[in-house]
XYZ file of C-alpha atoms in Angstrom:
673
model
C 30.904 0.692 29.646
C 28.106 2.815 29.867
C 28.502 3.878 26.283
C 28.830 0.748 24.944
C 25.378 -0.396 26.616
C 23.527 2.870 24.814
C 25.168 1.958 22.015
C 23.144 -1.634 21.259
C 20.667 -1.201 23.686
C 18.502 -3.269 21.520
C 20.185 -6.326 21.770
C 21.227 -5.550 25.381
C 18.619 -7.817 26.201
C 19.067 -10.819 24.663
C 22.604 -11.320 25.640
C 22.115 -11.477 29.363
C 18.452 -13.589 28.388
C 21.263 -16.310 26.345
C 23.743 -16.544 29.527
C 21.121 -16.431 32.218
C 19.421 -19.794 29.607
C 23.583 -21.338 29.753
C 23.514 -21.613 33.141
C 19.944 -22.802 34.148
C 19.429 -25.387 31.388
C 23.165 -26.447 31.079
C 22.833 -29.772 32.389
C 19.051 -30.174 31.086
C 18.081 -32.491 28.118
C 16.069 -31.357 25.336
C 13.272 -33.960 23.995
C 12.325 -34.567 19.985
C 9.201 -33.202 19.021
C 8.045 -36.084 15.929
C 6.912 -34.591 13.241
C 4.076 -37.309 13.275
C 2.989 -34.044 16.296
C 2.362 -31.215 13.589
C -1.980 -31.571 14.818
C -1.222 -31.409 18.496
C 1.413 -27.911 17.364
C -1.217 -26.043 15.901
C -3.825 -26.423 17.608
C -2.928 -27.167 20.958
C -0.728 -26.808 23.806
C 2.803 -27.481 22.930
C 2.935 -27.571 27.056
C 0.940 -30.480 26.581
C 3.345 -32.222 24.356
C 6.222 -31.455 27.589
C 3.694 -33.731 29.499
C 3.918 -36.110 27.600
C 7.071 -36.694 27.562
C 7.595 -37.777 23.958
C 11.267 -39.190 23.337
C 13.053 -40.414 20.002
C 15.577 -43.534 19.611
C 17.834 -40.941 17.493
C 19.249 -38.006 17.906
C 20.424 -34.898 16.101
C 23.017 -32.542 18.223
C 23.106 -29.962 16.325
C 25.677 -28.396 18.525
C 28.291 -30.892 18.071
C 31.185 -30.149 16.547
C 32.168 -31.735 13.694
C 34.719 -32.777 11.895
C 36.677 -30.820 9.524
C 34.844 -34.209 6.699
C 31.563 -33.548 8.206
C 32.470 -29.877 8.500
C 32.639 -29.239 5.171
C 29.261 -31.402 3.702
C 27.868 -29.637 6.625
C 28.387 -26.146 5.533
C 28.296 -27.640 1.479
C 24.906 -28.311 1.974
C 23.803 -26.593 3.706
C 22.373 -23.976 0.935
C 21.875 -27.150 -1.154
C 18.393 -26.946 -2.500
C 17.993 -30.156 -4.259
C 18.670 -32.398 -0.282
C 14.957 -33.693 -0.547
C 12.988 -33.527 2.715
C 14.128 -36.704 4.605
C 17.928 -35.351 4.668
C 16.936 -32.549 6.126
C 18.503 -31.721 9.843
C 15.828 -32.348 12.459
C 15.009 -29.659 14.454
C 16.174 -29.455 18.799
C 14.176 -27.802 21.439
C 14.984 -26.569 23.759
C 13.162 -27.727 27.663
C 10.575 -25.904 28.172
C 12.561 -25.441 32.023
C 11.335 -21.442 33.960
C 13.806 -19.667 34.533
C 14.871 -19.162 38.290
C 15.262 -16.027 40.486
C 19.847 -15.035 40.505
C 20.606 -13.660 43.006
C 24.362 -11.957 41.568
C 23.268 -8.959 39.512
C 22.200 -9.120 35.101
C 24.511 -6.745 34.895
C 27.175 -8.627 35.985
C 26.818 -11.561 34.483
C 27.787 -10.008 31.606
C 30.593 -10.529 29.163
C 31.320 -6.953 28.486
C 33.847 -9.267 25.265
C 29.805 -10.151 24.125
C 29.486 -7.288 24.277
C 32.737 -4.846 22.355
C 31.758 -8.294 20.057
C 27.848 -6.693 19.240
C 29.459 -3.545 18.682
C 32.024 -4.485 16.295
C 29.763 -6.584 13.812
C 26.727 -3.226 13.979
C 29.913 -1.601 12.825
C 30.340 -3.772 10.032
C 29.273 -1.486 7.212
C 29.897 -4.752 4.460
C 29.570 -8.270 3.815
C 33.121 -7.777 4.032
C 33.548 -7.236 6.881
C 30.675 -8.910 8.594
C 31.747 -12.290 7.700
C 35.959 -10.470 8.352
C 34.014 -11.178 11.971
C 32.502 -13.511 11.823
C 35.394 -15.852 10.918
C 38.503 -13.826 12.957
C 35.967 -14.119 16.479
C 33.835 -17.544 15.238
C 34.771 -19.877 19.051
C 33.364 -15.844 20.696
C 29.507 -15.819 18.955
C 27.022 -16.894 21.067
C 22.913 -17.878 18.793
C 22.708 -13.717 20.047
C 25.879 -11.999 17.635
C 24.945 -15.134 15.124
C 21.356 -13.619 14.099
C 22.647 -10.395 14.886
C 25.979 -11.129 11.690
C 22.870 -12.302 9.895
C 20.528 -9.636 10.773
C 23.509 -7.233 9.518
C 24.434 -9.182 6.067
C 20.146 -9.015 5.236
C 20.300 -5.114 5.832
C 23.404 -3.894 3.848
C 22.453 -6.636 0.359
C 19.131 -7.988 1.323
C 16.114 -7.750 -0.849
C 15.097 -4.266 1.176
C 18.847 -2.709 0.304
C 18.667 -0.142 2.592
C 21.513 1.634 5.097
C 22.036 0.114 8.383
C 23.149 4.620 9.426
C 22.267 7.244 7.843
C 25.584 8.679 7.956
C 27.123 4.508 5.445
C 27.028 4.745 2.512
C 26.893 1.143 1.721
C 29.310 -1.019 -1.181
C 27.915 -2.247 -4.394
C 24.666 -4.795 -3.464
C 25.798 -8.060 -3.306
C 23.442 -10.540 -4.567
C 21.591 -14.177 -3.343
C 24.270 -16.395 -5.399
C 27.518 -14.328 -5.407
C 27.211 -14.630 -1.020
C 26.052 -17.778 -1.311
C 29.781 -19.321 -2.501
C 30.868 -16.937 0.598
C 32.627 -19.728 2.720
C 32.302 -17.601 5.330
C 28.870 -16.550 5.128
C 28.059 -20.168 4.683
C 30.414 -21.515 8.255
C 28.509 -17.925 9.571
C 24.436 -19.999 8.454
C 25.609 -23.232 10.031
C 27.031 -21.461 13.037
C 22.506 -19.945 13.258
C 21.622 -23.608 11.981
C 23.283 -24.610 15.046
C 22.295 -22.367 17.278
C 18.674 -21.185 16.078
C 16.919 -23.757 19.255
C 17.983 -22.024 22.111
C 17.715 -18.352 20.527
C 15.541 -16.471 22.078
C 12.302 -16.245 19.963
C 13.588 -12.238 19.184
C 16.833 -13.216 17.539
C 15.354 -16.498 16.118
C 12.719 -14.613 14.042
C 15.408 -11.804 13.186
C 17.223 -14.769 11.591
C 14.075 -15.257 10.137
C 13.503 -12.482 8.541
C 16.779 -11.351 7.471
C 17.221 -15.082 5.655
C 13.707 -13.779 3.629
C 15.611 -10.553 2.602
C 18.940 -12.369 1.812
C 17.291 -13.940 -0.794
C 17.170 -17.714 0.183
C 15.314 -19.993 -1.525
C 12.668 -21.471 0.864
C 13.150 -25.142 -0.444
C 16.480 -24.689 0.630
C 17.792 -26.921 4.203
C 17.958 -23.742 6.318
C 14.065 -22.242 6.047
C 13.238 -25.340 5.969
C 14.387 -25.723 9.471
C 14.003 -22.571 10.465
C 9.961 -23.351 9.215
C 9.436 -26.795 11.723
C 11.699 -24.791 14.007
C 8.938 -22.659 13.916
C 6.302 -25.263 14.715
C 7.348 -26.184 18.047
C 7.080 -22.298 18.576
C 4.476 -21.446 17.029
C 1.404 -21.183 20.342
C 4.090 -19.954 22.788
C 4.842 -16.792 20.878
C 3.252 -14.004 22.237
C 0.958 -11.697 20.788
C 3.811 -8.920 19.303
C 6.157 -11.829 18.409
C 3.784 -14.066 16.726
C 2.546 -11.134 14.532
C 5.817 -10.790 13.060
C 6.722 -13.822 11.861
C 3.701 -13.950 10.263
C 4.275 -11.236 8.194
C 7.353 -13.482 7.969
C 6.102 -16.389 7.312
C 3.243 -14.475 4.272
C 6.581 -12.768 2.579
C 7.962 -17.403 1.309
C 5.736 -18.037 -1.387
C 2.894 -20.151 -1.765
C 4.168 -23.114 -3.380
C 5.375 -23.789 0.206
C 3.012 -25.713 2.006
C 4.777 -25.862 5.239
C 4.470 -21.993 5.337
C 0.767 -21.974 4.536
C 0.041 -24.000 7.066
C 1.930 -22.901 9.335
C -0.459 -19.152 8.830
C -3.651 -21.512 8.942
C -1.648 -22.762 11.974
C -1.229 -18.900 13.276
C -4.864 -18.390 11.771
C -6.583 -20.969 14.295
C -5.060 -19.698 17.724
C -5.322 -15.979 17.091
C -8.448 -15.773 18.591
C -7.784 -16.794 22.004
C -5.618 -14.319 22.005
C -7.027 -11.029 21.020
C -8.348 -9.611 24.148
C -4.724 -9.617 25.272
C -3.177 -8.614 21.876
C -2.130 -4.399 23.430
C -0.477 -3.034 20.733
C -2.163 -1.462 17.620
C 0.399 -2.707 15.352
C 0.195 -6.335 15.861
C -3.653 -5.936 15.339
C -2.960 -4.695 12.233
C -0.459 -7.471 11.229
C -3.036 -9.698 11.779
C -5.706 -8.093 10.032
C -3.115 -8.388 7.162
C -2.022 -10.813 6.823
C -4.370 -13.304 8.233
C -7.742 -11.090 7.335
C -9.615 -13.301 4.632
C -8.311 -17.222 7.028
C -10.791 -15.102 9.463
C -14.295 -16.220 10.124
C -16.455 -12.730 9.555
C -16.911 -12.803 13.879
C -13.438 -12.802 14.678
C -12.377 -10.181 11.853
C -14.687 -8.448 12.868
C -13.211 -8.457 16.531
C -10.197 -7.183 15.377
C -11.427 -4.431 14.078
C -13.756 -3.522 17.134
C -10.101 -4.455 19.571
C -7.331 -2.256 16.547
C -11.486 0.922 17.066
C -10.219 0.423 21.152
C -6.944 0.610 21.386
C -6.919 3.680 18.939
C -9.269 5.429 20.801
C -7.317 4.456 24.579
C -4.428 6.509 22.945
C -1.772 4.892 24.779
C 1.522 3.776 23.528
C 0.012 5.217 19.859
C 2.782 5.654 17.623
C 2.477 7.006 13.803
C 3.430 3.935 11.779
C 1.047 1.749 13.745
C -2.356 3.878 14.090
C -0.832 4.338 9.135
C -0.418 0.188 9.720
C -3.867 0.448 10.614
C -5.546 2.446 8.125
C -4.258 0.258 5.485
C -5.531 -3.394 6.982
C -8.414 -2.719 7.382
C -9.024 -1.774 3.981
C -10.623 -5.004 3.588
C -12.607 -5.784 6.538
C -15.978 -4.977 7.911
C -16.585 -3.580 10.605
C -16.585 -0.251 12.579
C -13.505 0.955 8.941
C -14.786 4.578 8.740
C -15.091 5.253 12.853
C -10.987 4.167 12.581
C -10.715 6.778 9.339
C -12.020 9.684 11.625
C -10.200 9.504 14.836
C -7.087 7.610 12.389
C -7.520 10.972 11.186
C -7.059 13.212 14.767
C -4.756 11.608 15.686
C -1.939 12.237 12.232
C -3.179 15.223 11.148
C -1.386 16.504 14.064
C 1.699 14.203 13.913
C 2.198 15.005 9.215
C 6.219 16.430 10.498
C 6.491 12.235 11.910
C 4.788 11.346 8.493
C 8.034 10.137 5.813
C 6.524 10.855 2.649
C 5.411 6.618 1.249
C 3.554 6.796 4.827
C 1.539 10.245 3.725
C 1.582 7.486 0.204
C 0.062 4.987 2.187
C -2.332 6.948 4.008
C -4.168 8.740 0.778
C -4.279 5.637 -0.726
C -5.975 3.875 1.495
C -8.003 6.750 2.529
C -9.061 5.888 -1.596
C -9.976 2.373 -1.311
C -12.099 3.342 2.087
C -13.763 5.451 0.212
C -13.599 8.060 2.959
C -13.239 11.626 2.480
C -12.461 14.032 5.576
C -12.457 17.415 4.120
C -9.387 19.331 6.696
C -7.295 16.518 6.338
C -7.841 16.402 2.374
C -6.787 20.278 2.754
C -3.343 20.513 5.521
C -1.872 18.068 4.084
C -2.619 19.301 1.115
C -0.849 22.713 2.190
C 1.945 20.046 3.603
C 3.199 18.571 0.916
C 2.795 21.769 -1.270
C 5.074 23.810 1.567
C 7.487 20.949 1.142
C 7.790 20.435 -2.746
C 8.717 24.424 -2.088
C 11.341 23.631 0.311
C 12.862 21.077 -2.144
C 13.929 24.348 -4.208
C 12.655 22.336 -7.758
C 14.334 19.203 -7.419
C 13.462 15.695 -6.404
C 15.444 14.971 -3.478
C 11.602 16.039 -1.436
C 9.566 14.026 -3.611
C 9.320 11.612 -7.111
C 6.574 11.741 -10.098
C 5.519 8.471 -8.626
C 4.788 9.521 -5.271
C 3.204 13.288 -6.572
C 1.357 11.076 -8.625
C -0.076 9.133 -6.110
C -1.531 12.297 -4.099
C -2.708 14.280 -7.476
C -4.866 10.554 -8.010
C -6.389 10.473 -4.246
C -7.729 14.379 -4.502
C -9.123 14.132 -8.336
C -10.406 10.850 -7.195
C -12.739 13.412 -4.568
C -12.920 16.311 -6.123
C -11.097 17.795 -3.853
C -9.495 21.593 -5.628
C -5.778 22.364 -3.980
C -4.901 25.172 -6.143
C -1.376 25.475 -4.209
C -0.226 21.885 -4.438
C -1.227 21.624 -8.089
C 1.025 25.421 -8.752
C 3.566 23.509 -6.508
C 3.367 20.182 -8.649
C 3.219 22.407 -11.549
C 6.733 24.073 -10.460
C 8.552 20.859 -9.713
C 7.951 18.842 -12.779
C 9.072 22.133 -15.333
C 11.571 23.157 -12.764
C 13.544 19.706 -12.665
C 15.378 17.318 -15.263
C 14.707 13.594 -13.577
C 13.932 11.978 -15.407
C 9.692 10.995 -15.700
C 6.819 8.146 -17.694
C 4.145 9.778 -19.172
C 2.205 6.553 -16.707
C 3.513 9.441 -14.056
C 2.629 12.100 -15.776
C -0.849 10.742 -15.724
C -2.918 10.891 -12.936
C -0.702 15.476 -12.884
C -1.987 15.426 -15.700
C -5.574 14.734 -14.710
C -5.718 16.609 -11.944
C -4.852 19.821 -13.698
C -8.066 19.207 -16.739
C -10.784 17.798 -14.342
C -10.416 20.818 -12.735
C -10.075 22.930 -15.332
C -6.340 24.710 -13.552
C -4.490 25.822 -14.972
C -0.948 27.090 -12.538
C -0.818 30.861 -13.401
C 3.254 30.657 -12.215
C 3.799 28.264 -14.725
C 1.134 27.911 -17.703
C 3.502 26.162 -20.046
C 3.925 22.968 -17.813
C 0.458 21.886 -20.190
C 3.844 22.255 -23.487
C 5.976 19.727 -20.927
C 3.849 17.626 -20.286
C 2.596 17.680 -25.027
C 6.237 16.942 -26.045
C 6.534 14.313 -23.054
C 4.351 12.640 -25.126
C 6.818 11.576 -27.871
C 6.675 8.636 -29.831
C 9.395 6.443 -27.792
C 7.466 6.991 -24.716
C 4.249 6.334 -26.220
C 5.533 2.632 -26.987
C 6.737 1.908 -23.388
C 3.161 2.673 -21.780
C -0.496 0.697 -21.800
C -2.460 2.541 -24.786
C -5.437 3.783 -21.704
C -2.181 5.872 -21.095
C -2.354 7.415 -24.278
C -5.741 7.745 -24.417
C -5.820 8.927 -21.156
C -3.304 11.977 -21.613
C -4.361 13.126 -24.951
C -8.000 13.769 -23.626
C -5.744 15.246 -20.004
C -4.762 17.556 -22.847
C -7.171 18.449 -25.038
C -9.429 19.731 -22.285
C -6.447 22.200 -21.093
C -7.175 23.141 -25.270
C -4.490 21.668 -25.980
C -4.348 18.841 -29.098
C -1.520 16.429 -28.909
C -0.626 15.306 -32.914
C 1.876 12.380 -32.289
C -0.527 10.847 -30.218
C -3.755 11.116 -31.310
C -2.067 10.041 -35.045
C -0.431 6.732 -32.682
C -3.831 6.412 -30.835
C -5.398 6.106 -34.376
C -2.500 4.352 -36.193
C -3.389 1.656 -32.097
C -6.634 1.758 -33.733
C -7.031 1.444 -36.617
C -5.009 -2.106 -36.643
C -7.425 -3.263 -34.229
C -11.268 -1.938 -31.582
C -11.107 -4.547 -28.667
C -15.377 -4.012 -27.998
C -14.191 -6.576 -24.565
C -12.641 -3.487 -23.490
C -15.870 -1.664 -22.224
C -13.465 0.856 -19.679
C -11.689 1.802 -23.353
C -14.408 2.003 -25.248
C -16.103 4.896 -22.982
C -12.852 6.633 -22.531
C -12.737 6.259 -26.708
C -15.732 8.455 -26.460
C -14.924 10.813 -24.284
C -11.718 11.563 -26.031
C -14.669 12.628 -29.022
C -16.716 13.919 -27.612
C -13.950 16.412 -26.454
C -12.129 16.819 -30.005
C -15.592 17.474 -31.346
C -16.728 20.532 -28.609
C -12.584 22.008 -28.173
C -13.176 22.532 -31.823
C -10.241 19.585 -32.251
C -11.041 19.186 -37.059
C -7.644 17.536 -37.641
C -7.579 13.778 -37.778
C -11.598 14.388 -36.835
C -12.643 11.640 -39.382
C -10.527 9.287 -39.335
C -11.496 8.585 -35.614
C -15.853 9.932 -36.155
C -15.015 6.255 -38.442
C -13.789 4.262 -35.669
C -16.299 6.094 -33.237
C -18.861 4.701 -35.659
C -18.541 1.262 -35.573
C -19.636 0.198 -31.736
C -22.319 -0.476 -30.645
C -24.002 2.367 -29.316
C -25.336 0.938 -25.974
C -21.971 -0.341 -25.456
C -19.276 0.386 -22.892
C -21.824 3.104 -21.409
C -21.301 4.431 -18.061
C -25.292 2.909 -16.180
C -26.012 4.809 -12.683
C -26.079 2.405 -10.345
C -30.559 1.112 -8.495
C -29.298 3.520 -5.956
C -28.671 6.601 -7.635
C -31.349 5.596 -10.696
C -33.976 6.250 -7.869
C -32.963 9.381 -6.396
C -32.361 10.777 -10.080
C -36.502 9.031 -11.227
C -37.964 10.778 -7.777
C -35.796 14.545 -8.611
C -37.109 14.416 -12.076
C -40.514 13.516 -10.984
C -40.587 16.373 -8.307
C -38.299 18.866 -11.132
C -41.201 18.525 -13.573
C -44.229 18.612 -11.883
C -42.319 22.470 -9.917
C -41.793 23.715 -14.011
C -45.246 22.930 -15.168
C -46.921 24.962 -12.245
C -43.794 27.253 -13.417
C -44.405 27.536 -16.606
C -47.869 27.433 -17.428
C -48.957 29.044 -20.497
C -45.752 30.972 -21.698
C -43.788 28.072 -22.285
C -42.864 24.378 -23.279
C -41.952 22.008 -20.925
C -40.051 19.292 -23.409
C -38.415 15.943 -22.279
C -35.062 14.321 -22.742
C -34.163 16.459 -25.571
C -30.942 14.943 -27.549
C -28.388 17.748 -27.592
C -26.232 15.670 -29.714
C -22.517 13.501 -28.563
C -23.714 11.571 -26.124
C -25.960 14.838 -24.031
C -28.984 14.330 -23.016
C -30.933 17.292 -21.268
C -33.775 16.535 -19.054
C -36.275 19.287 -19.789
C -36.838 22.157 -22.257
C -38.446 25.428 -21.627
C -38.871 27.042 -25.320
C -40.763 30.645 -24.607
C -41.002 32.342 -28.361
C -36.485 32.760 -29.321
C -35.741 31.668 -26.196
C -34.322 27.831 -25.452
C -33.607 27.692 -21.789
C -31.976 23.900 -21.105
C -32.389 22.623 -17.650
C -30.014 20.005 -16.653
C -29.932 18.027 -13.101
C -26.297 17.121 -11.750
C -25.164 15.878 -7.963
C -22.856 17.586 -6.590
C -20.102 15.297 -7.866
C -20.382 17.685 -10.417
C -18.080 20.281 -8.144
C -15.136 20.265 -6.662
C -16.170 18.783 -2.399
C -14.555 21.951 -1.223
C -15.678 24.448 -4.166
C -18.849 23.989 -4.346
C -18.809 26.661 -6.993
C -16.218 25.429 -8.831
C -18.222 24.035 -11.591
C -15.397 20.826 -13.219
C -14.687 19.873 -16.677
C -17.494 17.995 -18.201
C -20.321 19.691 -17.344
C -18.253 23.070 -18.487
C -17.926 21.038 -22.006
C -21.473 20.615 -21.964
C -22.882 24.183 -20.285
C -20.339 24.811 -23.821
C -21.753 22.846 -26.176
C -25.102 23.576 -25.722
C -24.318 27.519 -25.613
C -23.213 26.845 -28.414
C -26.230 25.495 -29.891
C -28.827 28.762 -28.199
C -29.677 26.828 -24.914
C -29.149 29.080 -22.159
C -28.434 26.672 -19.616
C -29.520 26.441 -15.679
C -27.800 23.358 -13.545
C -30.033 22.412 -10.613
C -29.020 19.989 -8.256
C -30.356 16.711 -7.616
C -29.558 17.343 -3.750
C -31.682 20.768 -3.282
C -34.576 19.316 -5.149
C -34.854 15.833 -2.544
C -34.677 18.298 0.378
C -36.850 20.281 -0.369
C -40.288 18.731 0.438
C -42.731 21.251 0.967
C -44.481 21.758 -3.605
C -44.571 25.629 -3.579
C -41.389 25.693 -2.072
C -40.455 23.889 -4.305
C -41.653 25.530 -7.175
C -40.192 29.042 -5.501
C -37.315 27.634 -5.615
C -36.685 26.877 -9.687
C -38.790 29.100 -10.320
C -35.708 31.638 -9.148
C -33.522 29.348 -10.855
C -35.285 29.348 -13.838
C -35.423 32.814 -13.797
C -31.409 33.422 -14.807
C -30.087 32.508 -17.508
C -27.014 29.887 -16.131
C -25.981 28.388 -12.909
């Protein structure tokens, strides 16, 4: 018996609660809740309804046995999506009697046969096996068994197809259409529908979630009846169960009016239970699903509650912290503080974080615009080690996941050579399928950091060969332009891809896509700087046909103010330094779209003084210039300039005029950055 209890421990409490409730409520009468009380159910206390002792003249006993003819009609119509709403079976609600203390030990109240039956359901690893257990022992099935059977079906052949146990190979997935045609499944749904009013909250949410996994239409009688029963449970659900319910309801299509009403009702209930929430994942679910339905003040209260639970550190799990990190992306409040505390918790538990969750963390940080150099370095080391341990296969990582990782590192300008080396080696050594879309962000990382893995230089050959006509036809046009630009930044000219791009552009150039126009200008700029003359005249004609000011990126007002202030300070310092020995000229057009802030001319020497911010360098390696700096420097040097880079932050922080003049004088005296 002890082994059986441990095997089905999560469901043991449900069986006990079910049998206790059967003893207490065996002779209790049921009350009916008319649809007219919907507003009371959503906004008031459901207990008030029971106090009124409302009754209906017509009752519908869902637990009464059906005759063979009625049973056939019931099974055939339970999943019928054509049934009008008024033919939907009415929902029963058990009387809310309190369970009295029992003198008999709880363990002795559990039937050993019920536990064995539940074990058989858990052991079933196919649709036929699960339905076979139900058909053989239908008379012994309680609401706990029927809920568990439907849950197992959802795991085996639902939309979120996954293994019930790691050592079980699941059979071929069965679609919803085939499943509905099985008589045993229809009988099981009928049983679930009859038992649902008496189920515990956990069992009820389990069947509602399973119905969603099985992709049963929300217009079916089964789903509509379960949603009707949600109205009666809404105000009595504890916070954690309520959060599970809103997650399930959110998966129902938006056209379902009742599901939207239930979500609105849950949103009305949340402000009253915020202080009762003790689990981090509960707050995260409310924020993620109901965030837009809550007022600004309630959103802020939930974020503060989330942060308080995180800082307290009681019963935290990796999953709950990650859920909170992804939930507060669109919320206002102390989101930066939450990111800081969450990363401090996660940095020591990366071994417990799955690959998909790790990708979710990085994507959430990119949406938060939150950068932590130490965390990025540790994650990069961790991912690189995992890739190395995978021995050149995709068993550990796939290209899509690595593409997301590279995109975030590129976005924050964090250079991690070990990570890029491991990714390049994995791509070259693997024979698994790939897409140009998955290669885009990876190639952008190599290009932006002007970094080529020393041990795997053939990565560029691999990407160039991947750019064949068949692959390019499958992907969006911007992907081709992005990869072509990245390869040219790295010194490779993809002939086929450039010809494909020119052929597409010659047909039509959309002046509405400003981002595309800017990317085209970058590509043309790289071609000119790198000296790729093939196809250049055709591309030049297309660029000339675009208005000069169209698609040009502009600085934000705040950045522009800082930049203008730095220009004024720099001009004053340069004027005092140069005096009569040099001429200072502002805003010199250097061609190819490059503009020099200041030019110092002294005899035959020309110095180009260019203002820039720290984002032009790697965030974790300040002396490592990014590719656009390198391209501009190559172009200016080719035109006879000595380039001097001045960072805006350095100029602004030097308040004293003499110190600023001394700093700029020292920089101007050096040839290059």
